[in-house]
Coordinates of N, CA and C in Angstrom, one line a residue:
M1 N 3.0 -2.0 8.1 CA 1.9 -2.3 9.0 C 0.7 -2.7 8.1
V2 N 0.1 -3.8 8.4 CA -1.0 -4.3 7.7 C -2.0 -4.8 8.7
E3 N -3.3 -4.4 8.4 CA -4.4 -4.9 9.3 C -4.6 -6.4 8.8
V4 N -4.8 -7.3 9.8 CA -5.1 -8.7 9.5 C -6.4 -9.1 10.3
D5 N -7.1 -10.0 9.7 CA -8.3 -10.5 10.3 C -8.0 -11.5 11.4
R6 N -7.0 -12.3 11.2 CA -6.6 -13.3 12.2 C -5.1 -13.3 12.3
R7 N -4.6 -13.7 13.5 CA -3.1 -13.6 13.7 C -2.6 -15.1 13.8
D8 N -2.9 -15.9 12.8 CA -2.4 -17.2 12.8 C -1.4 -17.4 11.7
A9 N -0.6 -18.5 11.7 CA 0.4 -18.7 10.7 C -0.1 -18.7 9.2
A10 N -1.3 -19.2 9.1 CA -1.9 -19.3 7.7 C -2.2 -17.9 7.2
T11 N -2.5 -17.0 8.0 CA -2.8 -15.6 7.6 C -1.6 -14.8 7.5
L12 N -0.6 -14.9 8.4 CA 0.5 -14.1 8.5 C 1.6 -14.4 7.4
M13 N 1.8 -15.7 7.1 CA 2.9 -16.0 6.2 C 2.7 -15.5 4.8
P14 N 1.5 -15.5 4.2 CA 1.3 -14.9 2.9 C 1.6 -13.3 2.9
I15 N 1.2 -12.7 4.0 CA 1.5 -11.3 4.2 C 2.9 -11.0 4.3
I16 N 3.7 -11.8 5.0 CA 5.1 -11.7 5.1 C 5.7 -11.9 3.8
Q17 N 5.3 -12.9 3.0 CA 5.9 -13.1 1.7 C 5.5 -12.0 0.7
Q18 N 4.4 -11.3 0.9 CA 4.0 -10.2 0.0 C 4.8 -9.0 0.3
W19 N 5.1 -8.7 1.6 CA 5.6 -7.4 1.9 C 7.1 -7.4 2.4
V20 N 7.7 -8.5 2.7 CA 9.0 -8.6 3.2 C 10.0 -9.1 2.1
L21 N 11.0 -8.3 1.8 CA 11.9 -8.6 0.8 C 12.7 -9.9 1.0
P22 N 12.9 -10.7 0.0 CA 13.8 -11.9 0.2 C 15.1 -11.5 0.7
G23 N 15.7 -12.3 1.6 CA 17.0 -12.0 2.2 C 16.9 -11.2 3.5
S24 N 15.6 -10.8 3.8 CA 15.4 -10.1 5.1 C 15.5 -11.0 6.3
R25 N 15.8 -10.4 7.4 CA 15.8 -11.1 8.7 C 14.5 -10.7 9.3
V26 N 13.7 -11.7 9.7 CA 12.4 -11.4 10.3 C 12.6 -11.7 11.8
I27 N 12.3 -10.7 12.6 CA 12.5 -10.8 14.1 C 11.1 -10.8 14.7
T28 N 10.8 -11.9 15.5 CA 9.5 -12.0 16.2 C 9.8 -12.3 17.6
D29 N 8.7 -12.3 18.4 CA 8.8 -13.0 19.7 C 8.4 -14.4 19.5
Q30 N 8.3 -15.2 20.5 CA 8.0 -16.6 20.4 C 6.5 -16.9 20.5
W31 N 5.7 -16.0 20.0 CA 4.3 -16.2 20.0 C 4.0 -17.4 19.1
G32 N 3.0 -18.2 19.4 CA 2.7 -19.5 18.8 C 2.6 -19.4 17.2
A33 N 1.9 -18.4 16.7 CA 1.7 -18.3 15.2 C 3.0 -18.1 14.5
Y34 N 3.9 -17.4 15.1 CA 5.2 -17.2 14.4 C 6.1 -18.5 14.5
M35 N 6.0 -19.2 15.6 CA 6.8 -20.4 15.8 C 6.2 -21.6 15.0
A36 N 4.9 -21.5 14.8 CA 4.2 -22.6 14.1 C 4.3 -22.4 12.6
A37 N 4.8 -21.3 12.2 CA 4.9 -21.0 10.7 C 6.0 -21.9 10.2
Q38 N 5.7 -23.0 9.7 CA 6.6 -24.0 9.2 C 7.4 -23.5 8.0
E39 N 6.8 -22.4 7.3 CA 7.4 -21.9 6.1 C 8.7 -21.2 6.4
F40 N 8.9 -20.7 7.7 CA 10.1 -20.0 8.0 C 11.4 -20.9 7.8
P41 N 11.4 -22.0 8.5 CA 12.6 -22.8 8.4 C 12.8 -23.4 7.0
A42 N 11.7 -23.6 6.3 CA 11.8 -24.2 4.9 C 12.0 -23.2 3.8
N43 N 11.9 -21.9 4.2 CA 12.0 -20.8 3.2 C 13.3 -20.1 3.3
P44 N 14.3 -20.4 2.4 CA 15.6 -19.8 2.5 C 15.6 -18.3 2.2
Q45 N 14.4 -17.7 1.8 CA 14.3 -16.3 1.5 C 14.5 -15.4 2.8
Y46 N 14.1 -16.0 3.9 CA 14.1 -15.2 5.2 C 15.0 -15.9 6.2
T47 N 15.6 -15.1 7.1 CA 16.2 -15.6 8.3 C 15.3 -15.2 9.4
H48 N 14.8 -16.2 10.1 CA 13.8 -16.0 11.2 C 14.6 -16.1 12.6
V49 N 14.5 -15.1 13.4 CA 15.1 -15.1 14.7 C 14.0 -14.7 15.7
A50 N 14.0 -15.3 16.9 CA 12.9 -15.0 17.8 C 13.5 -14.6 19.2
V51 N 12.8 -13.7 19.8 CA 13.2 -13.3 21.2 C 12.3 -14.1 22.2
N52 N 12.9 -14.6 23.2 CA 12.2 -15.3 24.2 C 11.9 -14.3 25.3
H53 N 10.7 -13.8 25.4 CA 10.4 -12.7 26.4 C 10.3 -13.3 27.8
T54 N 10.3 -14.6 28.0 CA 10.3 -15.1 29.4 C 11.8 -15.0 29.9
L55 N 12.8 -14.9 29.0 CA 14.1 -14.7 29.5 C 14.6 -13.3 29.4
H56 N 14.3 -12.6 28.3 CA 14.8 -11.2 28.1 C 14.0 -10.6 27.0
F57 N 14.1 -9.3 26.9 CA 13.4 -8.6 25.8 C 14.4 -8.2 24.7
V58 N 15.7 -8.3 24.9 CA 16.7 -8.1 23.9 C 17.7 -9.3 24.0
D59 N 18.0 -9.9 22.9 CA 18.9 -11.0 22.9 C 20.3 -10.6 23.5
R60 N 20.8 -11.2 24.5 CA 22.0 -10.8 25.1 C 23.2 -11.0 24.2
N61 N 23.1 -12.0 23.3 CA 24.2 -12.3 22.3 C 24.2 -11.4 21.1
D62 N 23.0 -10.9 20.8 CA 22.9 -10.0 19.6 C 21.8 -8.9 19.9
P63 N 22.2 -7.7 20.4 CA 21.2 -6.7 20.8 C 20.3 -6.2 19.6
T64 N 20.7 -6.6 18.4 CA 19.8 -6.2 17.3 C 18.5 -7.1 17.2
I65 N 18.6 -8.2 17.9 CA 17.4 -9.1 18.0 C 16.5 -8.7 19.1
N66 N 15.5 -7.9 18.8 CA 14.5 -7.5 19.7 C 13.2 -7.0 19.0
T67 N 12.2 -6.9 19.7 CA 10.9 -6.5 19.0 C 10.5 -5.1 19.5
N68 N 11.4 -4.4 20.1 CA 11.1 -3.0 20.6 C 10.6 -2.1 19.6
M69 N 11.2 -2.1 18.4 CA 10.9 -1.1 17.4 C 9.4 -1.3 16.9
V70 N 9.1 -2.5 16.6 CA 7.7 -2.7 16.1 C 6.7 -2.5 17.2
E71 N 7.0 -2.9 18.4 CA 6.1 -2.7 19.5 C 5.9 -1.2 19.8
G72 N 7.0 -0.5 19.7 CA 6.9 1.0 19.9 C 6.1 1.7 18.8
F73 N 6.3 1.2 17.6 CA 5.6 1.7 16.4 C 4.1 1.5 16.6
W74 N 3.7 0.3 17.0 CA 2.3 0.0 17.2 C 1.7 0.8 18.3
S75 N 2.5 1.0 19.4 CA 2.1 1.8 20.5 C 1.9 3.3 20.1
H76 N 2.8 3.8 19.3 CA 2.7 5.1 18.8 C 1.4 5.3 17.9
S77 N 1.1 4.3 17.1 CA 0.0 4.4 16.2 C -1.3 4.3 17.0
K78 N -1.4 3.5 18.0 CA -2.6 3.4 18.9 C -2.8 4.7 19.6
Q79 N -1.7 5.3 20.1 CA -1.8 6.6 20.8 C -2.4 7.7 19.8
K80 N -1.9 7.6 18.6 CA -2.4 8.6 17.5 C -3.9 8.3 17.3
F81 N -4.3 7.1 17.2 CA -5.8 6.8 16.9 C -6.6 7.2 18.1
R82 N -6.1 7.0 19.4 CA -6.9 7.5 20.5 C -7.0 9.0 20.5
W83 N -5.9 9.7 20.1 CA -6.0 11.1 20.0 C -7.0 11.6 19.0
M84 N -7.2 10.8 18.0 CA -8.2 11.0 16.9 C -9.6 10.7 17.5
R85 N -9.7 10.2 18.7 CA -11.0 9.8 19.3 C -11.6 8.6 18.5
G86 N -10.8 7.7 18.1 CA -11.3 6.5 17.5 C -11.2 6.6 16.0
T87 N -11.5 5.5 15.3 CA -11.4 5.5 13.9 C -12.6 4.7 13.3
C88 N -13.0 5.0 12.1 CA -14.0 4.2 11.5 C -13.4 3.0 10.9
D89 N -14.0 1.8 11.2 CA -13.4 0.6 10.7 C -13.2 0.5 9.2
A90 N -14.2 1.1 8.5 CA -14.1 1.1 7.0 C -12.9 1.8 6.5
H91 N -12.4 2.8 7.2 CA -11.3 3.6 6.8 C -10.0 3.3 7.5
F92 N -9.9 2.2 8.2 CA -8.7 1.9 9.0 C -7.5 1.9 8.2
D93 N -7.5 1.2 7.0 CA -6.4 1.1 6.2 C -5.8 2.5 5.8
S94 N -6.7 3.4 5.5 CA -6.2 4.7 5.1 C -5.6 5.5 6.3
Y95 N -6.2 5.3 7.5 CA -5.6 5.9 8.7 C -4.2 5.3 8.9
L96 N -4.1 4.0 8.8 CA -2.8 3.4 9.0 C -1.8 3.8 7.9
S97 N -2.2 4.0 6.7 CA -1.3 4.5 5.6 C -0.8 5.9 5.9
E98 N -1.8 6.7 6.3 CA -1.4 8.1 6.6 C -0.5 8.2 7.8
F99 N -0.7 7.4 8.8 CA 0.2 7.3 10.0 C 1.6 6.9 9.6
M100 N 1.7 5.9 8.8 CA 3.0 5.4 8.3 C 3.7 6.5 7.5
F101 N 3.0 7.2 6.6 CA 3.6 8.2 5.8 C 4.1 9.3 6.6
R102 N 3.3 9.8 7.6 CA 3.8 10.9 8.4 C 4.9 10.5 9.3
Y103 N 4.9 9.2 9.8 CA 6.0 8.7 10.6 C 7.3 8.6 9.9
M104 N 7.2 8.2 8.6 CA 8.4 8.1 7.8 C 9.0 9.4 7.3
H105 N 8.2 10.4 7.2 CA 8.6 11.7 6.7 C 8.6 12.7 7.7
D106 N 9.8 13.3 8.0 CA 9.9 14.3 9.0 C 9.0 15.4 8.8
E107 N 8.4 16.0 9.9 CA 7.5 17.1 9.7 C 8.2 18.4 9.3
S108 N 9.5 18.4 9.4 CA 10.2 19.6 8.9 C 10.3 19.6 7.3
A109 N 10.1 18.5 6.7 CA 10.0 18.4 5.3 C 8.8 19.1 4.8
T110 N 8.9 19.7 3.6 CA 7.6 20.3 3.0 C 6.8 19.1 2.5
W111 N 5.6 19.1 3.0 CA 4.7 18.0 2.7 C 4.4 18.0 1.2
F112 N 4.2 19.1 0.6 CA 3.9 19.2 -0.8 C 5.1 18.6 -1.6
G113 N 6.3 18.9 -1.3 CA 7.5 18.4 -2.0 C 7.5 16.8 -1.8
V114 N 7.3 16.4 -0.6 CA 7.3 14.9 -0.4 C 6.2 14.2 -1.2
I115 N 5.0 14.8 -1.3 CA 3.9 14.2 -2.0 C 4.3 14.2 -3.5
L116 N 4.8 15.3 -4.0 CA 5.2 15.4 -5.4 C 6.3 14.3 -5.8
Y117 N 7.2 14.2 -4.9 CA 8.3 13.2 -5.0 C 7.6 11.8 -5.2
W118 N 6.7 11.4 -4.4 CA 6.1 10.1 -4.4 C 5.2 9.9 -5.6
I119 N 4.5 11.0 -6.0 CA 3.7 11.0 -7.2 C 4.6 10.7 -8.5
T120 N 5.7 11.4 -8.6 CA 6.6 11.2 -9.7 C 7.2 9.8 -9.8
H121 N 7.4 9.2 -8.6 CA 7.9 7.8 -8.6 C 6.8 6.8 -8.8
Q122 N 5.6 7.1 -8.7 CA 4.5 6.2 -8.8 C 3.9 6.2 -10.2
Y123 N 3.9 7.4 -10.8 CA 3.2 7.5 -12.1 C 4.1 8.0 -13.2
T124 N 3.8 7.7 -14.4 CA 4.6 8.2 -15.6 C 3.8 9.3 -16.2
F125 N 4.5 10.4 -16.5 CA 3.8 11.6 -17.0 C 4.4 11.8 -18.4
M126 N 3.5 12.3 -19.3 CA 3.9 12.7 -20.6 C 3.6 14.2 -20.7
L127 N 4.7 14.9 -21.1 CA 4.6 16.4 -21.2 C 4.0 16.7 -22.6
I128 N 2.9 17.4 -22.7 CA 2.3 17.8 -23.9 C 2.4 19.3 -24.0
L129 N 3.1 19.8 -25.0 CA 3.2 21.2 -25.2 C 2.3 21.6 -26.5
T130 N 1.6 22.6 -26.3 CA 0.8 23.1 -27.5 C 1.1 24.6 -27.7
M131 N 1.1 25.0 -28.9 CA 1.5 26.3 -29.2 C 0.3 27.0 -29.9

């Protein structure tokens, strides 16, 4: 999840190219910015499929083609931000990052252990022993 200033093809395509792995299938609805993104058909890195919400919310031929997961994820995040009684615009990215971290890591996990895991995968440590 990334905050964007505008929701047009010129803004969204660089973000998709930055965050979506080559070979991924990008599932969208048929909103104009997604369909106008000429880079999708010309870019063999991605397979773009779209759901036509005027006909159905899940593609009848392939039930994996739907936008339910991302719409549910956004709905859940908005509910969390309402529970927080709003957010400060200057810190929205950090709120979003925290929400995604908590969403991806089960609350039954020890938070300290999860944080240590990600620290060790992000940074290189040198053990210095002194006697």
